Short mmCIF file of C-alpha atoms in Angstrom, two decimals:
data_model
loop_
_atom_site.label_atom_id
_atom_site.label_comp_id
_atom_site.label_asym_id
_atom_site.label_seq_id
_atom_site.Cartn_x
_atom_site.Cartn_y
_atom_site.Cartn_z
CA UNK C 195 27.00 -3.61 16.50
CA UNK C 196 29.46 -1.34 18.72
CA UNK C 197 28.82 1.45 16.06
CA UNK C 198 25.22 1.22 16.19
CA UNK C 199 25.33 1.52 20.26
CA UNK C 200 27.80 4.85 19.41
CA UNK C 201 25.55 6.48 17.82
CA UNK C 202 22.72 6.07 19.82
CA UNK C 203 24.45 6.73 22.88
CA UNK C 204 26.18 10.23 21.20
CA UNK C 205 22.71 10.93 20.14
CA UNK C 206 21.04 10.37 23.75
CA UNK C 207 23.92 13.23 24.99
CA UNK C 208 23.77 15.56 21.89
CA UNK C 209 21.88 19.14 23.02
CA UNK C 210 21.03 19.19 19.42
CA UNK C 211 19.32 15.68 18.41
CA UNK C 212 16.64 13.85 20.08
CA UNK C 213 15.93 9.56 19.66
CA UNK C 214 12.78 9.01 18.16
CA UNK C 215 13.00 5.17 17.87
CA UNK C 216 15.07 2.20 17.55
CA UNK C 217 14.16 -0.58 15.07
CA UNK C 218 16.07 -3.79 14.93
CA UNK C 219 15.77 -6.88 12.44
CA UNK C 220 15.72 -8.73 16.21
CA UNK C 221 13.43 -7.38 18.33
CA UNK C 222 15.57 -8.89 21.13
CA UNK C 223 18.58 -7.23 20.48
CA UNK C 224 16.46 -3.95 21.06
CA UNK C 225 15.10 -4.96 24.19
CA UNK C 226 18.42 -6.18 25.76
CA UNK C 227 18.95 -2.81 24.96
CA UNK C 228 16.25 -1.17 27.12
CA UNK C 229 17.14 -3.93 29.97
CA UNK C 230 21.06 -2.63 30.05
CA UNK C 231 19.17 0.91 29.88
CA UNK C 232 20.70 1.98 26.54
CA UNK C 233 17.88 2.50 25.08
CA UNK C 234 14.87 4.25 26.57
CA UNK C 235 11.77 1.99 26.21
CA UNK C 236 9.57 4.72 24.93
CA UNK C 237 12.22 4.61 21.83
CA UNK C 238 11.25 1.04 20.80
CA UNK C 239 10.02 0.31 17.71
CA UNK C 240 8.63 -3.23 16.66
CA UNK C 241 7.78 -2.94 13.32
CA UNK C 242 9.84 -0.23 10.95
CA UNK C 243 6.00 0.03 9.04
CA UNK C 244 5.21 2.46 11.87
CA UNK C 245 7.87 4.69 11.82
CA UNK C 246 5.88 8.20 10.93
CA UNK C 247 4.01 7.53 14.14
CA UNK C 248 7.17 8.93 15.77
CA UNK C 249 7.46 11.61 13.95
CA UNK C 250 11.02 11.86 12.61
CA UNK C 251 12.48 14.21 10.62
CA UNK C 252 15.53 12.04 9.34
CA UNK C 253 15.59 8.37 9.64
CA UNK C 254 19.05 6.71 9.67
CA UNK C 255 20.06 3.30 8.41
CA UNK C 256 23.79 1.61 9.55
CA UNK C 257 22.96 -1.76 9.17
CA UNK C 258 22.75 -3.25 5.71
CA UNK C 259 22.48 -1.85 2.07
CA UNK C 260 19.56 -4.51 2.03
CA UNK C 261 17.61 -2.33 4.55
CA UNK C 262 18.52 1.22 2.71
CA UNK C 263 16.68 -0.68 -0.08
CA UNK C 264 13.49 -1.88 1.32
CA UNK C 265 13.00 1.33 3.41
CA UNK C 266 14.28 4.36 1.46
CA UNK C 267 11.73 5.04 -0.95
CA UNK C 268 8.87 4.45 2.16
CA UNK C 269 10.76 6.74 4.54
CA UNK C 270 11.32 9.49 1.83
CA UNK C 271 7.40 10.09 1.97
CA UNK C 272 7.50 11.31 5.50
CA UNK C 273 11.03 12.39 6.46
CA UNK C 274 14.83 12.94 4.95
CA UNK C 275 17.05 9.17 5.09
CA UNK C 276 20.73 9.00 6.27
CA UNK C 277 21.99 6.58 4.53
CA UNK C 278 24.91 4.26 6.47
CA UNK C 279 25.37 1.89 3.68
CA UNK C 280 26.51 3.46 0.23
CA UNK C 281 26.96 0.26 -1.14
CA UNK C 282 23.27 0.15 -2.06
CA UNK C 283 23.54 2.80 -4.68
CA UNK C 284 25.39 0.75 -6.44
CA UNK C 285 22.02 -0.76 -7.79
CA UNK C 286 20.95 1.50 -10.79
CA UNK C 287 17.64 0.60 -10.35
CA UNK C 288 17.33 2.01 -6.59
CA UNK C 289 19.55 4.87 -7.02
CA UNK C 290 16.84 5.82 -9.73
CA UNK C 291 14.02 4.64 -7.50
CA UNK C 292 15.28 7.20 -4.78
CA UNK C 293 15.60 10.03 -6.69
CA UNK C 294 12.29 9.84 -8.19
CA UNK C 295 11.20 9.56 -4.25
CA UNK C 296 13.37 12.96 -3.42
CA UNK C 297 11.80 14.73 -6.21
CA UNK C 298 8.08 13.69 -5.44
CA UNK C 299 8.14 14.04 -1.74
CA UNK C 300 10.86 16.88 -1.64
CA UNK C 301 12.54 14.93 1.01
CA UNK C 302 16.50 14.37 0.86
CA UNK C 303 18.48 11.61 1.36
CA UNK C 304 21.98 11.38 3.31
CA UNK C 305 25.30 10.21 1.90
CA UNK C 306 27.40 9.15 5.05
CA UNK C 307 31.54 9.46 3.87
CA UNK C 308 32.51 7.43 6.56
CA UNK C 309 36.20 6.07 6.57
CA UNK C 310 36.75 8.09 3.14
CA UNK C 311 39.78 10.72 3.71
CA UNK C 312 39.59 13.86 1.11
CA UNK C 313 35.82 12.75 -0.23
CA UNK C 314 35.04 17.02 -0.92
CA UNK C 315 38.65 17.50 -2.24
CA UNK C 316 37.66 14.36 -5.01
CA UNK C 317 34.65 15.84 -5.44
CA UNK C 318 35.92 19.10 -6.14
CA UNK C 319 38.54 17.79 -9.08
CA UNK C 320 35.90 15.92 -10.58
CA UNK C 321 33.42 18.84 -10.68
CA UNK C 322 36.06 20.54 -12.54
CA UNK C 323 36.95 17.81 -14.76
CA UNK C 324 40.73 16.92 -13.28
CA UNK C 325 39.63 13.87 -12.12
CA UNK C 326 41.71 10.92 -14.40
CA UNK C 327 41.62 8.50 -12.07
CA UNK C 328 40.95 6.81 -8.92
CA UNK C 329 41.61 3.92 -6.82
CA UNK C 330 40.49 2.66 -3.10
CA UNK C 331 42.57 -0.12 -1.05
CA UNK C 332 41.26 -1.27 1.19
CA UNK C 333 43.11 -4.20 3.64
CA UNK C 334 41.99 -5.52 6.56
CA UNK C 335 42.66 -8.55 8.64
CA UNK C 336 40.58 -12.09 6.72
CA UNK C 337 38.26 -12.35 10.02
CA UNK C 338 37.28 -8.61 9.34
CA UNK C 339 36.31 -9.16 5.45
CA UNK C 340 32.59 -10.36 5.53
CA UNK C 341 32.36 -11.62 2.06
CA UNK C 342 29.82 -13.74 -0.27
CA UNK C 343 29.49 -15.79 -3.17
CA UNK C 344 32.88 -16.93 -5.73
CA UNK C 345 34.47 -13.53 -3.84
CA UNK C 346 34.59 -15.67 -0.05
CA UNK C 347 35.51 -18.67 -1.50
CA UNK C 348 38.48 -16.97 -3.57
CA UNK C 349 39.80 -15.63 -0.02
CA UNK C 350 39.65 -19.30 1.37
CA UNK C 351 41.67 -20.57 -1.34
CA UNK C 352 44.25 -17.63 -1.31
CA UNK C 353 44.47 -18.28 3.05
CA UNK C 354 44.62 -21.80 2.35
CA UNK C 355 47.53 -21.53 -0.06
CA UNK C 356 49.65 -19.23 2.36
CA UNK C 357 48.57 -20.50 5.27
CA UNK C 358 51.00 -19.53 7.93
CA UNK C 359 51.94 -16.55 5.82
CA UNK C 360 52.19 -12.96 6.70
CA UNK C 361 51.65 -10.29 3.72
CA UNK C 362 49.12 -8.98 1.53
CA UNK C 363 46.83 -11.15 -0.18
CA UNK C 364 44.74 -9.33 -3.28
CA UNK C 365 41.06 -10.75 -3.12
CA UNK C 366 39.88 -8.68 -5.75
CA UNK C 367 40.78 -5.95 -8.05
CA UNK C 368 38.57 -4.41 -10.85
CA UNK C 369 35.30 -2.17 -10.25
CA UNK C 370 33.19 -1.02 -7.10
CA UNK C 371 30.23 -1.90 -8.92
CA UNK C 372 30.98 -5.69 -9.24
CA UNK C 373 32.58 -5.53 -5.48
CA UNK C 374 29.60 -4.14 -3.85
CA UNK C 375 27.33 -7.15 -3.31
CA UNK C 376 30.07 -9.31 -2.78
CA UNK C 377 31.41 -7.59 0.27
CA UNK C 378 27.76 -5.27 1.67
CA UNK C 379 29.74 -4.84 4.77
CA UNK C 380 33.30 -4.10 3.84
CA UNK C 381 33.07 -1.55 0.83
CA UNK C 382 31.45 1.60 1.87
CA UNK C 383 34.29 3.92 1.59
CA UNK C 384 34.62 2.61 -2.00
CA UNK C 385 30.91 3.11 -2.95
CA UNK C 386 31.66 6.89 -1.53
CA UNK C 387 34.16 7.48 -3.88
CA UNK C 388 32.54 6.15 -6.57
CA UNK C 389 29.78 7.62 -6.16
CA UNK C 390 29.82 11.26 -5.59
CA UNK C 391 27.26 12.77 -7.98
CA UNK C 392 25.11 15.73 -7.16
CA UNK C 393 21.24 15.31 -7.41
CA UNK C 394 19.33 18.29 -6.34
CA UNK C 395 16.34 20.12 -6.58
CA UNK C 396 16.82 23.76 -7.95
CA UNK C 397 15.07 24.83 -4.44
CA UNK C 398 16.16 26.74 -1.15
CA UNK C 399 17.33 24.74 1.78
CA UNK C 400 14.44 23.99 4.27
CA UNK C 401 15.44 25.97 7.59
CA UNK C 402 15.87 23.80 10.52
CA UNK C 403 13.28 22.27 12.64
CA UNK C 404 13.36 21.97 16.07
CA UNK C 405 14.60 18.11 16.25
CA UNK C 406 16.23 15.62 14.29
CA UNK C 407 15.60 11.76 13.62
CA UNK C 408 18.30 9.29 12.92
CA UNK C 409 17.55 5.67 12.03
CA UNK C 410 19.77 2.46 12.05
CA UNK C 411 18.84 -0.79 12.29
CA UNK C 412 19.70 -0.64 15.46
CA UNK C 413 18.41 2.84 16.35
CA UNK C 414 16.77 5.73 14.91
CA UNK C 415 16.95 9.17 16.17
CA UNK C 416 15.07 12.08 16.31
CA UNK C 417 17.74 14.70 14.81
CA UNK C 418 17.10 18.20 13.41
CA UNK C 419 14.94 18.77 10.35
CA UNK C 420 17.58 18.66 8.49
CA UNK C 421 21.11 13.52 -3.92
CA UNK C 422 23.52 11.40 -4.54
CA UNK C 423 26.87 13.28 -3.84
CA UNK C 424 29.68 10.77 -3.97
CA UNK C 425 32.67 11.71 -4.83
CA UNK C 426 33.48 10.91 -8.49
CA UNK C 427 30.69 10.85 -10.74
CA UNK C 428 32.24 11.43 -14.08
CA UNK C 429 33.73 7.73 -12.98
CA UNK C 430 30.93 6.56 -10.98
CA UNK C 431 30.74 2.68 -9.81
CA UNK C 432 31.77 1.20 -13.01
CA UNK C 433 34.93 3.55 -13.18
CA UNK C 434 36.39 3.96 -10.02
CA UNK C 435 38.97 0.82 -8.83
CA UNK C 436 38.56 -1.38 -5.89
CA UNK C 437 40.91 -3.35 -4.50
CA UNK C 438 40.88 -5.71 -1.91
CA UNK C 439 43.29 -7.13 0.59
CA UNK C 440 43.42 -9.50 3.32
CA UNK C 441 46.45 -9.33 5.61
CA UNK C 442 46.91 -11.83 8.38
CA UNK C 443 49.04 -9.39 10.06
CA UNK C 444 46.48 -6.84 10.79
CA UNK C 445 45.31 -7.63 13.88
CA UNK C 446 45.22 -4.03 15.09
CA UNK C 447 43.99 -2.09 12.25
CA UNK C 448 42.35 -1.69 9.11
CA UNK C 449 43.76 0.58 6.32
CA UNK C 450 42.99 2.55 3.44
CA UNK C 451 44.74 3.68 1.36
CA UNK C 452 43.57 6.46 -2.23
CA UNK C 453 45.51 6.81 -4.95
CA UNK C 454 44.09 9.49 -7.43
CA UNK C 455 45.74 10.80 -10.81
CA UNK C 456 44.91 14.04 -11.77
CA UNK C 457 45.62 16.03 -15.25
CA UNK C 458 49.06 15.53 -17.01
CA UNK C 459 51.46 18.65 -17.85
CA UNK C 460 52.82 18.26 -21.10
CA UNK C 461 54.97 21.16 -20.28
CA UNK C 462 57.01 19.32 -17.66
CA UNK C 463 56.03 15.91 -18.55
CA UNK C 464 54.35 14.61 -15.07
CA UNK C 465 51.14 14.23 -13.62
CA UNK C 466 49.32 15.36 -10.89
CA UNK C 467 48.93 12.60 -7.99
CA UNK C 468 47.78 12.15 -5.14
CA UNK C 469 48.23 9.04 -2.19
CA UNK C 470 46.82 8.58 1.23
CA UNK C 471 46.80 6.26 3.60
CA UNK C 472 44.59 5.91 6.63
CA UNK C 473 45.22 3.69 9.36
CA UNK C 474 42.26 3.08 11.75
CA UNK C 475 42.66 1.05 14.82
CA UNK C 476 40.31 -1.99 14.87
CA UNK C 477 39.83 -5.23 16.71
CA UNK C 478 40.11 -8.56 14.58
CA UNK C 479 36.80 -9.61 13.37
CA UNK C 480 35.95 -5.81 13.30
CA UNK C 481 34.00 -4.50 9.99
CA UNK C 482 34.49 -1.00 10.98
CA UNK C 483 37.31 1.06 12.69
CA UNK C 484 37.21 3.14 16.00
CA UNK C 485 37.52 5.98 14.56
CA UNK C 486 35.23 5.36 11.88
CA UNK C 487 32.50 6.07 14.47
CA UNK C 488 33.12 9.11 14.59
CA UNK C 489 33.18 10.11 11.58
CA UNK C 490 29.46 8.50 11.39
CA UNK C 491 28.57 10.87 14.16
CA UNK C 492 29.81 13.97 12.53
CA UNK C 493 28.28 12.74 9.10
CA UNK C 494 25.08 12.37 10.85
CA UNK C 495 25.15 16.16 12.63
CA UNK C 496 25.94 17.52 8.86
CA UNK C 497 22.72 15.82 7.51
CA UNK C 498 20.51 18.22 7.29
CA UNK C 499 19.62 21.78 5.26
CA UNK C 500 20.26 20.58 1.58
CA UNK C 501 17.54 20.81 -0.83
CA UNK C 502 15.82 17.87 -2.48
CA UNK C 503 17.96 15.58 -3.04
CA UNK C 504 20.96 13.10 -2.62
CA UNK C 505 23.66 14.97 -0.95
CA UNK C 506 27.30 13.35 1.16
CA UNK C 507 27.26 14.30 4.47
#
């Protein structure tokens, strides 16, 4: 929620975006909203069906890879889609779904990188074939990992069996592609990594309009007339490695942490390698880090001029 009220609030002070509309699954979140005056009441949208009645020129989704699905395809027909929750591209069928939307309405659609550190440096390796390998870490305190299915009751039982216990417990470890609708809400920077493909249009970039929409489920802005590029394609969902941790301990912050193997030298017997680790402070119970607004903010301002497409921003 506090990332959602960010962004509309940077985007009610920006000289260089406008707010078309907010749209909420609750209409009463909205409209607390426009009572605490966060939200101008002109901006409210009931029903996301009438969205082109505003106008936009990029629509913006940070709620739920469930809502990138529904709308994406619809939006494409009238306006370019930031896209807040990579996680949904991890469906094949609505990856392939949104590209044939891109190419038919020559509309482009919005990557955001979020919380992933070096995403153009791993896109560059891959592009020229370095790329070997790549794994994303993620840890975070268990109140802050909002998981479904066999994956939430595997945490349970690892919490329950060192309860009282400080350390990292591994919740999973294996693809992004199986992780992704386990944990919609926790894997994002993964899906960006994994996902880093370019899918354009061979045409010139549309010049810039004279206002911009943005769209999240809890507020969609009018931004800037503004494929999928995530950052390892020649590994994609099924190739890069996820891992998951929940640390009791992290009550302050959420980490994450890429490890990425390069080409070997047979010459001087080593490989190249490459380890990060990014610590972002963050309330327990938090899905995303402080400064992880941020970087929304600045993805958002970069999301627009690309051709056709599916492009990171």
């Amino acid at each position: 929620m506090e990332h959602r009220r960010f962004l509309v609030e940077e985007i009610r002070n920006s000289s260089e975006l406008e707010l078309a509309f907010v749209w909420n699954r609750s209409l009463s979140t909205v409209e607390e909203a426009v009572q605490d005056g966060r939200v101008p009441a002109d901006c409210v949208l009931k029903d996301l069906a009438d969205f082109s009645q505003k106008k936009p020129d990029l629509v913006a989704e940070v709620c739920h890879p469930d809502v990138a699905k529904q709308w994406c395809s619809t939006v494409l027909a009238e306006a370019d889609m930031y896209v807040g929750s990579p996680t949904a591209f991890a469906d094949e069928g609505f990856t392939e779904s949104v590209r044939t939307a891109t190419v038919k309405s020559g509309h482009s659609v919005y990557v955001s990188v979020g919380a992933l550190w070096g995403a153009e440096d791993i896109r560059r390796m891959d592009a020229k074939g370095a790329l070997r390998g790549l794994t994303v870490t993620m840890k975070k305190h268990p109140d802050s990992l909002k998981l479904v299915g066999p994956l939430k009751e595997r945490m349970t039982t690892l919490l329950e069996n060192h309860r009282g216990e400080d350390g990292d417990l591994v919740v999973y470890e294996g693809d992004v592609r199986t992780l992704c609708p386990l944990a919609p809400n926790n894997v994002n920077t993964m899906a960006c990594a994994a996902d880093y493909e370019t899918y354009a249009l061979p045409t010139a970039p549309k010049p810039l309009g004279n206002g911009v929409i943005l769209c999240t489920v809890y507020s969609v802005v009018r931004l800037w007339h503004p494929d999928l590029e995530i950052a390892a394609p020649s590994l994609g969902f099924s190739g890069v490695k996820a891992r998951l941790v929940a640390n009791p301990a992290l009550t302050d912050r959420h980490i994450v942490v890429v490890d990425l193997d390069g080409p070997w030298d047979e010459t001087l017997g080593c490989a190249f390698k490459v380890h990060t680790e990014r610590s972002n402070p963050a309330a327990v119970g938090a899905v995303t880090g402080k400064q992880t607004y941020n970087a929304f903010f600045t993805s958002l301002m970069n999301a627009k001029g690309k051709p056709a497409g599916i492009h990171l921003s």
